Amino acid sequence: MTYLIDRNLVPSQCHIPREFRSRVAQIKPVSLDEPQQTISSFVSRDIPSLVPLVDSFASVVAGLPSRARDPDQSQPPSMNPMSNSCIIVLRSNGGRLGNKMFMYATAYGLTRMYHCSMYIERRAFDELRETFLVDPVKRISDEQFSNVKNKIQVLSNGCHYTNLSTVIVNSTILELTGYWQNYKYFVNYYKEIRHQFTLKKNILLEIDKYFTYSYKLRNATLVGVHVRRGDFLSQHNINVGFTVSSAEYINKSMTYFTTKYQNVYFIIASDDKTWCIETFGKQQNNNVLITPKHFTPSEDLAILTSCKHTIVTVGTFGWWAAFLTNGEVLCDKNYPRNGTWLSELCPGQEYYPPWYKSL
């Protein structure tokens, strides 16, 4: 039986446990030929633990900081080399939540890597602040940025990593354009990225009351499943290489986890929940829940990151759910489709970190 979580059901006082098992530090360059593993083992080589165990979902909510926004930084970046060695500027480039997270994480990682200052266009910052407690940074308007001289615009090379060491030098103002979908730009600052993408307290409190079956989930191994369909089914997107994961892949992934772990429950979030209900609604083992249709992407992300492990189908949203969850990850080896424009722009071996196991 598949459960569709209902807002009318009585909230439970028992909350979902979530373990933070990461060990974080500077990460050595990795070979994609290394055995599949979780990020915990990937970043923990001879590194002391930096993240304490959090016993329950409720303690995550209760422990969230209350951050006030800093005074608005209205001045455009200075070209005075005494005030800034280099500046990274992030503007709103469209895309959905997962795309925006990649752009912000890359800008943050490059800022840390090259000891730059970071500016973010006001609209882009406000979009992120609808979901996350990202730390206040210097903000700039389109009008102010248009008056900045000697700026350099760098376009993302899809999912391929670009070494910017020859571009980012003293007194450089660098504007990032495109989606910058490669984890190597920010993985060395994993703990900081997770801090930046702390979900807002009101979102966590909203989803907390929907875990109405928590008496079953108390000692369960929770696996989040994100199913992206929607616009990926358009003929244009199919032609360029986008795919949607099959029910066979998802069921095979579920079998992997139920074979490996005990008392496994799957929580499915999707942009096509009708398809998920039709596809998984007749399962007989009572271990599948589907988030409500009225849930926002932010609320779906909050639930997925409350799980211990992740099944990724396609799209950046599920990618980020897996990255922030920090557990075992399965991803679809058929995305993107081989021999297409997208497979050249965003090959799986560049897009997926080495601890994501393809199936």
mmCIF file of C-alpha atoms in Angstrom:
data_model
loop_
_atom_site.group_PDB
_atom_site.id
_atom_site.type_symbol
_atom_site.label_atom_id
_atom_site.label_comp_id
_atom_site.label_asym_id
_atom_site.label_seq_id
_atom_site.Cartn_x
_atom_site.Cartn_y
_atom_site.Cartn_z
ATOM 1 C CA MET A 1 0.000 0.000 0.000
ATOM 2 C CA THR A 2 1.217 3.511 -0.798
ATOM 3 C CA TYR A 3 0.489 6.349 1.615
ATOM 4 C CA LEU A 4 -0.302 9.831 0.362
ATOM 5 C CA ILE A 5 0.414 12.084 3.321
ATOM 6 C CA ASP A 6 -2.741 14.062 4.152
ATOM 7 C CA ARG A 7 -2.821 17.481 5.833
ATOM 8 C CA ASN A 8 -6.053 16.510 7.666
ATOM 9 C CA LEU A 9 -4.504 13.669 9.598
ATOM 10 C CA VAL A 10 -3.560 14.288 13.205
ATOM 11 C CA PRO A 11 0.089 15.359 13.572
ATOM 12 C CA SER A 12 2.325 13.011 15.479
ATOM 13 C CA GLN A 13 4.611 14.070 18.294
ATOM 14 C CA CYS A 14 7.279 11.619 17.196
ATOM 15 C CA HIS A 15 9.717 13.008 14.661
ATOM 16 C CA ILE A 16 11.887 11.473 12.014
ATOM 17 C CA PRO A 17 15.482 10.754 12.981
ATOM 18 C CA ARG A 18 18.237 12.098 10.830
ATOM 19 C CA GLU A 19 21.935 11.339 11.130
ATOM 20 C CA PHE A 20 24.669 13.682 10.071
ATOM 21 C CA ARG A 21 27.664 11.469 9.420
ATOM 22 C CA SER A 22 29.947 13.674 7.384
ATOM 23 C CA ARG A 23 33.584 14.292 8.138
ATOM 24 C CA VAL A 24 34.617 17.429 6.373
ATOM 25 C CA ALA A 25 37.911 18.905 5.313
ATOM 26 C CA GLN A 26 39.890 19.747 2.229
ATOM 27 C CA ILE A 27 39.400 16.955 -0.259
ATOM 28 C CA LYS A 28 42.118 15.528 -2.422
ATOM 29 C CA PRO A 29 41.470 15.245 -6.165
ATOM 30 C CA VAL A 30 39.622 12.032 -6.840
ATOM 31 C CA SER A 31 39.583 9.448 -9.548
ATOM 32 C CA LEU A 32 36.212 8.560 -10.953
ATOM 33 C CA ASP A 33 37.501 5.000 -11.129
ATOM 34 C CA GLU A 34 37.415 4.712 -7.334
ATOM 35 C CA PRO A 35 34.816 2.365 -5.811
ATOM 36 C CA GLN A 36 31.383 3.835 -5.233
ATOM 37 C CA GLN A 37 30.966 5.240 -1.739
ATOM 38 C CA THR A 38 29.067 7.806 0.272
ATOM 39 C CA ILE A 39 30.419 11.300 0.699
ATOM 40 C CA SER A 40 31.051 10.440 4.353
ATOM 41 C CA SER A 41 33.785 7.988 3.461
ATOM 42 C CA PHE A 42 34.924 10.154 0.557
ATOM 43 C CA VAL A 43 35.748 13.143 2.760
ATOM 44 C CA SER A 44 36.779 11.340 5.932
ATOM 45 C CA ARG A 45 40.258 10.168 5.083
ATOM 46 C CA ASP A 46 42.292 10.863 8.217
ATOM 47 C CA ILE A 47 39.914 13.677 9.159
ATOM 48 C CA PRO A 48 38.302 14.142 12.597
ATOM 49 C CA SER A 49 34.537 14.329 12.759
ATOM 50 C CA LEU A 50 33.228 17.877 12.586
ATOM 51 C CA VAL A 51 29.490 17.303 12.589
ATOM 52 C CA PRO A 52 27.786 15.930 15.730
ATOM 53 C CA LEU A 53 25.036 13.374 15.550
ATOM 54 C CA VAL A 54 21.577 14.878 15.647
ATOM 55 C CA ASP A 55 19.136 12.436 17.216
ATOM 56 C CA SER A 56 15.842 13.626 15.837
ATOM 57 C CA PHE A 57 14.165 15.771 13.258
ATOM 58 C CA ALA A 58 12.686 17.836 16.071
ATOM 59 C CA SER A 59 16.126 18.707 17.396
ATOM 60 C CA VAL A 60 17.113 19.916 13.937
ATOM 61 C CA VAL A 61 14.161 22.279 13.936
ATOM 62 C CA ALA A 62 14.716 23.468 17.504
ATOM 63 C CA GLY A 63 18.389 24.088 16.899
ATOM 64 C CA LEU A 64 18.029 26.293 13.854
ATOM 65 C CA PRO A 65 19.658 29.704 14.273
ATOM 66 C CA SER A 66 17.687 32.888 13.981
ATOM 67 C CA ARG A 67 19.667 35.021 11.566
ATOM 68 C CA ALA A 68 18.944 38.636 10.813
ATOM 69 C CA ARG A 69 19.770 40.102 7.445
ATOM 70 C CA ASP A 70 22.677 42.464 7.415
ATOM 71 C CA PRO A 71 22.275 46.107 6.394
ATOM 72 C CA ASP A 72 21.807 46.372 2.659
ATOM 73 C CA GLN A 73 25.109 46.683 0.820
ATOM 74 C CA SER A 74 24.104 49.108 -1.898
ATOM 75 C CA GLN A 75 27.518 50.069 -3.256
ATOM 76 C CA PRO A 76 28.755 48.335 -6.417
ATOM 77 C CA PRO A 77 32.027 46.389 -6.276
ATOM 78 C CA SER A 78 35.136 48.493 -6.019
ATOM 79 C CA MET A 79 37.967 48.087 -8.486
ATOM 80 C CA ASN A 80 40.438 49.320 -5.896
ATOM 81 C CA PRO A 81 42.918 46.418 -5.549
ATOM 82 C CA MET A 82 43.521 47.421 -1.938
ATOM 83 C CA SER A 83 39.881 46.687 -1.056
ATOM 84 C CA ASN A 84 39.206 43.559 -3.125
ATOM 85 C CA SER A 85 41.678 41.072 -4.555
ATOM 86 C CA CYS A 86 38.949 39.637 -6.778
ATOM 87 C CA ILE A 87 35.160 39.670 -6.911
ATOM 88 C CA ILE A 88 32.691 36.949 -7.893
ATOM 89 C CA VAL A 89 29.284 38.228 -9.014
ATOM 90 C CA LEU A 90 26.221 35.987 -9.248
ATOM 91 C CA ARG A 91 23.102 37.150 -11.043
ATOM 92 C CA SER A 92 19.759 35.422 -11.558
ATOM 93 C CA ASN A 93 20.028 33.187 -14.620
ATOM 94 C CA GLY A 94 16.632 31.528 -14.383
ATOM 95 C CA GLY A 95 16.124 27.832 -13.865
ATOM 96 C CA ARG A 96 14.461 25.993 -11.012
ATOM 97 C CA LEU A 97 15.554 25.586 -7.421
ATOM 98 C CA GLY A 98 18.207 22.947 -8.152
ATOM 99 C CA ASN A 99 19.777 25.136 -10.842
ATOM 100 C CA LYS A 100 19.894 28.109 -8.493
ATOM 101 C CA MET A 101 21.545 25.980 -5.816
ATOM 102 C CA PHE A 102 24.275 24.946 -8.251
ATOM 103 C CA MET A 103 24.910 28.561 -9.235
ATOM 104 C CA TYR A 104 25.105 29.773 -5.649
ATOM 105 C CA ALA A 105 27.263 26.860 -4.478
ATOM 106 C CA THR A 106 29.704 27.400 -7.342
ATOM 107 C CA ALA A 107 29.969 31.134 -6.667
ATOM 108 C CA TYR A 108 30.493 30.396 -2.977
ATOM 109 C CA GLY A 109 33.111 27.732 -3.696
ATOM 110 C CA LEU A 110 35.065 29.946 -6.091
ATOM 111 C CA THR A 111 34.917 32.797 -3.592
ATOM 112 C CA ARG A 112 36.453 30.552 -0.941
ATOM 113 C CA MET A 113 38.925 28.917 -3.308
ATOM 114 C CA TYR A 114 40.401 32.159 -4.635
ATOM 115 C CA HIS A 115 39.839 34.345 -1.540
ATOM 116 C CA CYS A 116 37.498 36.700 -3.380
ATOM 117 C CA SER A 117 34.579 38.845 -2.295
ATOM 118 C CA MET A 118 31.125 37.663 -3.342
ATOM 119 C CA TYR A 119 28.311 39.831 -4.635
ATOM 120 C CA ILE A 120 24.872 38.524 -5.535
ATOM 121 C CA GLU A 121 22.171 40.238 -7.554
ATOM 122 C CA ARG A 122 19.269 41.183 -5.270
ATOM 123 C CA ARG A 123 16.644 39.075 -7.007
ATOM 124 C CA ALA A 124 18.855 35.985 -6.963
ATOM 125 C CA PHE A 125 19.473 36.426 -3.241
ATOM 126 C CA ASP A 126 15.781 36.895 -2.468
ATOM 127 C CA GLU A 127 14.900 33.763 -4.456
ATOM 128 C CA LEU A 128 17.289 31.676 -2.366
ATOM 129 C CA ARG A 129 16.149 33.292 0.873
ATOM 130 C CA GLU A 130 12.602 32.049 0.216
ATOM 131 C CA THR A 131 13.881 28.561 1.030
ATOM 132 C CA PHE A 132 17.239 28.752 2.785
ATOM 133 C CA LEU A 133 18.945 30.627 5.595
ATOM 134 C CA VAL A 134 21.828 31.589 3.327
ATOM 135 C CA ASP A 135 24.165 33.974 5.064
ATOM 136 C CA PRO A 136 23.696 37.628 4.117
ATOM 137 C CA VAL A 137 26.143 38.701 1.423
ATOM 138 C CA LYS A 138 26.783 41.914 -0.446
ATOM 139 C CA ARG A 139 24.011 42.601 -2.935
ATOM 140 C CA ILE A 140 23.962 44.595 -6.136
ATOM 141 C CA SER A 141 21.216 45.709 -8.509
ATOM 142 C CA ASP A 142 21.233 45.258 -12.286
ATOM 143 C CA GLU A 143 21.604 49.019 -12.686
ATOM 144 C CA GLN A 144 24.594 49.156 -10.372
ATOM 145 C CA PHE A 145 26.261 46.206 -12.066
ATOM 146 C CA SER A 146 25.781 47.728 -15.517
ATOM 147 C CA ASN A 147 27.950 50.649 -14.376
ATOM 148 C CA VAL A 148 30.823 48.415 -13.263
ATOM 149 C CA LYS A 149 33.813 48.633 -15.591
ATOM 150 C CA ASN A 150 36.280 45.939 -16.659
ATOM 151 C CA LYS A 151 34.126 43.003 -15.622
ATOM 152 C CA ILE A 152 34.665 39.583 -17.137
ATOM 153 C CA GLN A 153 31.750 37.322 -17.999
ATOM 154 C CA VAL A 154 32.424 33.587 -17.885
ATOM 155 C CA LEU A 155 29.910 31.114 -19.281
ATOM 156 C CA SER A 156 29.528 27.719 -17.652
ATOM 157 C CA ASN A 157 30.880 24.765 -19.595
ATOM 158 C CA GLY A 158 27.862 22.671 -18.678
ATOM 159 C CA CYS A 159 28.832 19.944 -16.242
ATOM 160 C CA HIS A 160 32.510 20.061 -17.184
ATOM 161 C CA TYR A 161 34.923 21.510 -14.650
ATOM 162 C CA THR A 162 36.775 24.640 -15.764
ATOM 163 C CA ASN A 163 40.003 25.693 -14.066
ATOM 164 C CA LEU A 164 39.641 29.446 -13.531
ATOM 165 C CA SER A 165 43.035 30.035 -11.920
ATOM 166 C CA THR A 166 44.270 31.958 -14.960
ATOM 167 C CA VAL A 167 41.097 34.060 -15.090
ATOM 168 C CA ILE A 168 40.602 34.968 -11.442
ATOM 169 C CA VAL A 169 43.502 37.222 -10.539
ATOM 170 C CA ASN A 170 43.909 40.358 -8.466
ATOM 171 C CA SER A 171 41.371 43.080 -9.255
ATOM 172 C CA THR A 172 39.245 40.750 -11.382
ATOM 173 C CA ILE A 173 35.459 41.186 -11.360
ATOM 174 C CA LEU A 174 34.028 37.928 -12.631
ATOM 175 C CA GLU A 175 30.362 37.403 -13.507
ATOM 176 C CA LEU A 176 29.221 33.789 -13.634
ATOM 177 C CA THR A 177 26.601 32.952 -16.257
ATOM 178 C CA GLY A 178 25.008 29.596 -16.874
ATOM 179 C CA TYR A 179 24.309 26.795 -14.424
ATOM 180 C CA TRP A 180 27.818 25.560 -13.399
ATOM 181 C CA GLN A 181 26.730 22.009 -12.609
ATOM 182 C CA ASN A 182 29.940 20.404 -11.376
ATOM 183 C CA TYR A 183 30.444 19.487 -7.717
ATOM 184 C CA LYS A 184 34.213 20.063 -7.844
ATOM 185 C CA TYR A 185 33.727 23.824 -7.568
ATOM 186 C CA PHE A 186 32.404 23.530 -4.018
ATOM 187 C CA VAL A 187 32.853 20.014 -2.626
ATOM 188 C CA ASN A 188 35.915 21.051 -0.600
ATOM 189 C CA TYR A 189 33.580 23.340 1.357
ATOM 190 C CA TYR A 190 30.874 20.744 1.853
ATOM 191 C CA LYS A 191 30.120 21.563 5.482
ATOM 192 C CA GLU A 192 29.827 25.258 4.648
ATOM 193 C CA ILE A 193 27.550 24.563 1.683
ATOM 194 C CA ARG A 194 25.259 22.502 3.895
ATOM 195 C CA HIS A 195 25.192 25.403 6.332
ATOM 196 C CA GLN A 196 24.271 27.841 3.552
ATOM 197 C CA PHE A 197 21.452 25.546 2.450
ATOM 198 C CA THR A 198 19.912 25.208 5.899
ATOM 199 C CA LEU A 199 16.176 25.139 5.268
ATOM 200 C CA LYS A 200 14.118 27.863 6.886
ATOM 201 C CA LYS A 201 12.521 26.966 10.168
ATOM 202 C CA ASN A 202 8.955 27.589 8.968
ATOM 203 C CA ILE A 203 9.453 25.036 6.175
ATOM 204 C CA LEU A 204 10.753 22.379 8.549
ATOM 205 C CA LEU A 205 7.951 23.018 11.017
ATOM 206 C CA GLU A 206 5.405 22.754 8.208
ATOM 207 C CA ILE A 207 6.574 19.345 7.030
ATOM 208 C CA ASP A 208 7.171 18.014 10.534
ATOM 209 C CA LYS A 209 3.457 17.648 11.177
ATOM 210 C CA TYR A 210 2.963 15.514 8.075
ATOM 211 C CA PHE A 211 4.939 12.577 9.412
ATOM 212 C CA THR A 212 1.722 11.095 10.727
ATOM 213 C CA TYR A 213 2.948 7.523 10.383
ATOM 214 C CA SER A 214 5.946 8.097 12.605
ATOM 215 C CA TYR A 215 5.106 5.159 14.842
ATOM 216 C CA LYS A 216 6.180 3.049 11.852
ATOM 217 C CA LEU A 217 9.065 5.310 10.918
ATOM 218 C CA ARG A 218 10.577 5.598 14.386
ATOM 219 C CA ASN A 219 13.227 2.944 13.745
ATOM 220 C CA ALA A 220 12.952 2.890 9.969
ATOM 221 C CA THR A 221 15.629 3.399 7.360
ATOM 222 C CA LEU A 222 14.215 6.254 5.291
ATOM 223 C CA VAL A 223 15.058 6.507 1.601
ATOM 224 C CA GLY A 224 14.073 9.645 -0.298
ATOM 225 C CA VAL A 225 13.044 9.292 -3.944
ATOM 226 C CA HIS A 226 12.762 12.258 -6.276
ATOM 227 C CA VAL A 227 10.943 11.610 -9.547
ATOM 228 C CA ARG A 228 11.407 14.339 -12.178
ATOM 229 C CA ARG A 229 9.155 14.155 -15.225
ATOM 230 C CA GLY A 230 7.264 17.298 -16.329
ATOM 231 C CA ASP A 231 9.063 19.211 -19.079
ATOM 232 C CA PHE A 232 11.600 16.409 -19.517
ATOM 233 C CA LEU A 233 8.859 14.606 -21.464
ATOM 234 C CA SER A 234 8.620 17.317 -24.137
ATOM 235 C CA GLN A 235 9.733 16.228 -27.593
ATOM 236 C CA HIS A 236 12.411 18.914 -27.762
ATOM 237 C CA ASN A 237 13.985 17.838 -24.477
ATOM 238 C CA ILE A 238 13.848 14.184 -25.500
ATOM 239 C CA ASN A 239 15.581 15.027 -28.788
ATOM 240 C CA VAL A 240 18.489 16.808 -27.084
ATOM 241 C CA GLY A 241 19.072 13.982 -24.601
ATOM 242 C CA PHE A 242 16.866 14.454 -21.549
ATOM 243 C CA THR A 243 15.283 11.295 -20.203
ATOM 244 C CA VAL A 244 12.855 10.324 -17.466
ATOM 245 C CA SER A 245 13.610 7.378 -15.231
ATOM 246 C CA SER A 246 11.524 4.266 -15.717
ATOM 247 C CA ALA A 247 9.418 2.582 -13.066
ATOM 248 C CA GLU A 248 11.707 -0.415 -13.562
ATOM 249 C CA TYR A 249 14.742 1.625 -12.469
ATOM 250 C CA ILE A 250 12.930 2.983 -9.411
ATOM 251 C CA ASN A 251 11.659 -0.456 -8.377
ATOM 252 C CA LYS A 252 15.109 -1.957 -8.890
ATOM 253 C CA SER A 253 16.594 0.785 -6.710
ATOM 254 C CA MET A 254 13.991 0.135 -4.027
ATOM 255 C CA THR A 255 14.875 -3.555 -4.082
ATOM 256 C CA TYR A 256 18.535 -2.633 -3.605
ATOM 257 C CA PHE A 257 17.752 -0.788 -0.376
ATOM 258 C CA THR A 258 15.220 -3.276 0.999
ATOM 259 C CA THR A 259 17.740 -6.062 0.427
ATOM 260 C CA LYS A 260 20.574 -4.182 2.098
ATOM 261 C CA TYR A 261 18.728 -2.579 5.035
ATOM 262 C CA GLN A 262 15.941 -3.527 7.406
ATOM 263 C CA ASN A 263 12.608 -1.751 7.900
ATOM 264 C CA VAL A 264 12.988 0.487 4.853
ATOM 265 C CA TYR A 265 10.431 3.172 3.987
ATOM 266 C CA PHE A 266 10.480 5.195 0.778
ATOM 267 C CA ILE A 267 9.284 8.801 0.662
ATOM 268 C CA ILE A 268 8.584 9.948 -2.898
ATOM 269 C CA ALA A 269 8.548 13.584 -4.008
ATOM 270 C CA SER A 270 7.834 14.493 -7.604
ATOM 271 C CA ASP A 271 6.616 17.111 -10.055
ATOM 272 C CA ASP A 272 4.225 14.417 -11.323
ATOM 273 C CA LYS A 273 2.655 12.915 -8.221
ATOM 274 C CA THR A 274 -0.322 11.605 -10.183
ATOM 275 C CA TRP A 275 2.046 9.317 -12.117
ATOM 276 C CA CYS A 276 3.722 8.247 -8.880
ATOM 277 C CA ILE A 277 0.380 7.330 -7.288
ATOM 278 C CA GLU A 278 -0.693 5.388 -10.382
ATOM 279 C CA THR A 279 2.667 3.624 -10.617
ATOM 280 C CA PHE A 280 3.444 2.825 -6.990
ATOM 281 C CA GLY A 281 -0.012 2.965 -5.424
ATOM 282 C CA LYS A 282 -0.681 -0.762 -5.674
ATOM 283 C CA GLN A 283 2.451 -1.967 -3.937
ATOM 284 C CA GLN A 284 1.575 -4.434 -1.245
ATOM 285 C CA ASN A 285 4.380 -3.998 1.276
ATOM 286 C CA ASN A 286 3.185 -0.817 2.997
ATOM 287 C CA ASN A 287 6.506 0.982 2.746
ATOM 288 C CA VAL A 288 5.939 3.799 0.231
ATOM 289 C CA LEU A 289 4.731 7.317 1.057
ATOM 290 C CA ILE A 290 4.128 10.078 -1.474
ATOM 291 C CA THR A 291 4.261 13.704 -0.416
ATOM 292 C CA PRO A 292 1.045 15.755 -0.822
ATOM 293 C CA LYS A 293 0.285 17.403 -4.141
ATOM 294 C CA HIS A 294 0.094 20.805 -2.465
ATOM 295 C CA PHE A 295 3.660 20.593 -1.159
ATOM 296 C CA THR A 296 6.014 23.246 -2.490
ATOM 297 C CA PRO A 297 9.436 22.306 -3.910
ATOM 298 C CA SER A 298 10.968 23.655 -0.693
ATOM 299 C CA GLU A 299 8.812 21.335 1.417
ATOM 300 C CA ASP A 300 9.588 18.368 -0.819
ATOM 301 C CA LEU A 301 13.295 19.121 -0.474
ATOM 302 C CA ALA A 302 12.955 19.325 3.297
ATOM 303 C CA ILE A 303 11.375 15.873 3.449
ATOM 304 C CA LEU A 304 13.922 14.319 1.095
ATOM 305 C CA THR A 305 16.851 15.689 3.080
ATOM 306 C CA SER A 306 15.317 14.249 6.243
ATOM 307 C CA CYS A 307 15.910 10.772 4.850
ATOM 308 C CA LYS A 308 19.042 8.708 5.303
ATOM 309 C CA HIS A 309 19.583 7.577 1.701
ATOM 310 C CA THR A 310 18.437 8.764 -1.728
ATOM 311 C CA ILE A 311 17.278 7.427 -5.073
ATOM 312 C CA VAL A 312 17.984 10.025 -7.768
ATOM 313 C CA THR A 313 16.149 9.902 -11.066
ATOM 314 C CA VAL A 314 16.956 12.901 -13.279
ATOM 315 C CA GLY A 315 17.273 16.641 -12.763
ATOM 316 C CA THR A 316 19.186 18.849 -10.359
ATOM 317 C CA PHE A 317 16.558 18.827 -7.594
ATOM 318 C CA GLY A 318 17.122 15.170 -6.765
ATOM 319 C CA TRP A 319 20.875 15.660 -7.167
ATOM 320 C CA TRP A 320 20.834 18.254 -4.389
ATOM 321 C CA ALA A 321 18.553 16.213 -2.150
ATOM 322 C CA ALA A 322 21.125 13.426 -2.310
ATOM 323 C CA PHE A 323 24.095 15.753 -1.816
ATOM 324 C CA LEU A 324 22.630 17.364 1.303
ATOM 325 C CA THR A 325 21.368 14.099 2.764
ATOM 326 C CA ASN A 326 24.873 12.612 2.856
ATOM 327 C CA GLY A 327 23.895 8.955 2.684
ATOM 328 C CA GLU A 328 24.048 6.212 0.090
ATOM 329 C CA VAL A 329 22.904 7.374 -3.339
ATOM 330 C CA LEU A 330 21.675 5.514 -6.403
ATOM 331 C CA CYS A 331 21.422 7.365 -9.720
ATOM 332 C CA ASP A 332 20.087 6.446 -13.151
ATOM 333 C CA LYS A 333 22.853 5.368 -15.535
ATOM 334 C CA ASN A 334 20.584 6.153 -18.506
ATOM 335 C CA TYR A 335 20.669 9.895 -17.846
ATOM 336 C CA PRO A 336 21.527 11.700 -19.999
ATOM 337 C CA ARG A 337 20.920 9.605 -23.100
ATOM 338 C CA ASN A 338 24.182 8.572 -24.756
ATOM 339 C CA GLY A 339 25.179 10.128 -28.067
ATOM 340 C CA THR A 340 23.154 13.299 -27.612
ATOM 341 C CA TRP A 341 23.882 16.990 -27.244
ATOM 342 C CA LEU A 342 23.165 16.780 -23.515
ATOM 343 C CA SER A 343 25.496 13.827 -22.980
ATOM 344 C CA GLU A 344 28.356 15.913 -24.388
ATOM 345 C CA LEU A 345 27.452 19.016 -22.402
ATOM 346 C CA CYS A 346 26.719 17.139 -19.194
ATOM 347 C CA PRO A 347 28.199 13.605 -19.165
ATOM 348 C CA GLY A 348 27.233 11.485 -16.193
ATOM 349 C CA GLN A 349 30.827 10.975 -15.046
ATOM 350 C CA GLU A 350 31.174 14.748 -14.614
ATOM 351 C CA TYR A 351 27.691 15.475 -13.315
ATOM 352 C CA TYR A 352 27.495 12.778 -10.656
ATOM 353 C CA PRO A 353 30.012 12.692 -7.783
ATOM 354 C CA PRO A 354 31.952 9.419 -7.433
ATOM 355 C CA TRP A 355 29.934 8.342 -4.386
ATOM 356 C CA TYR A 356 26.691 8.304 -6.431
ATOM 357 C CA LYS A 357 26.259 4.702 -7.549
ATOM 358 C CA SER A 358 24.759 4.265 -11.015
ATOM 359 C CA LEU A 359 22.163 1.582 -11.563
#
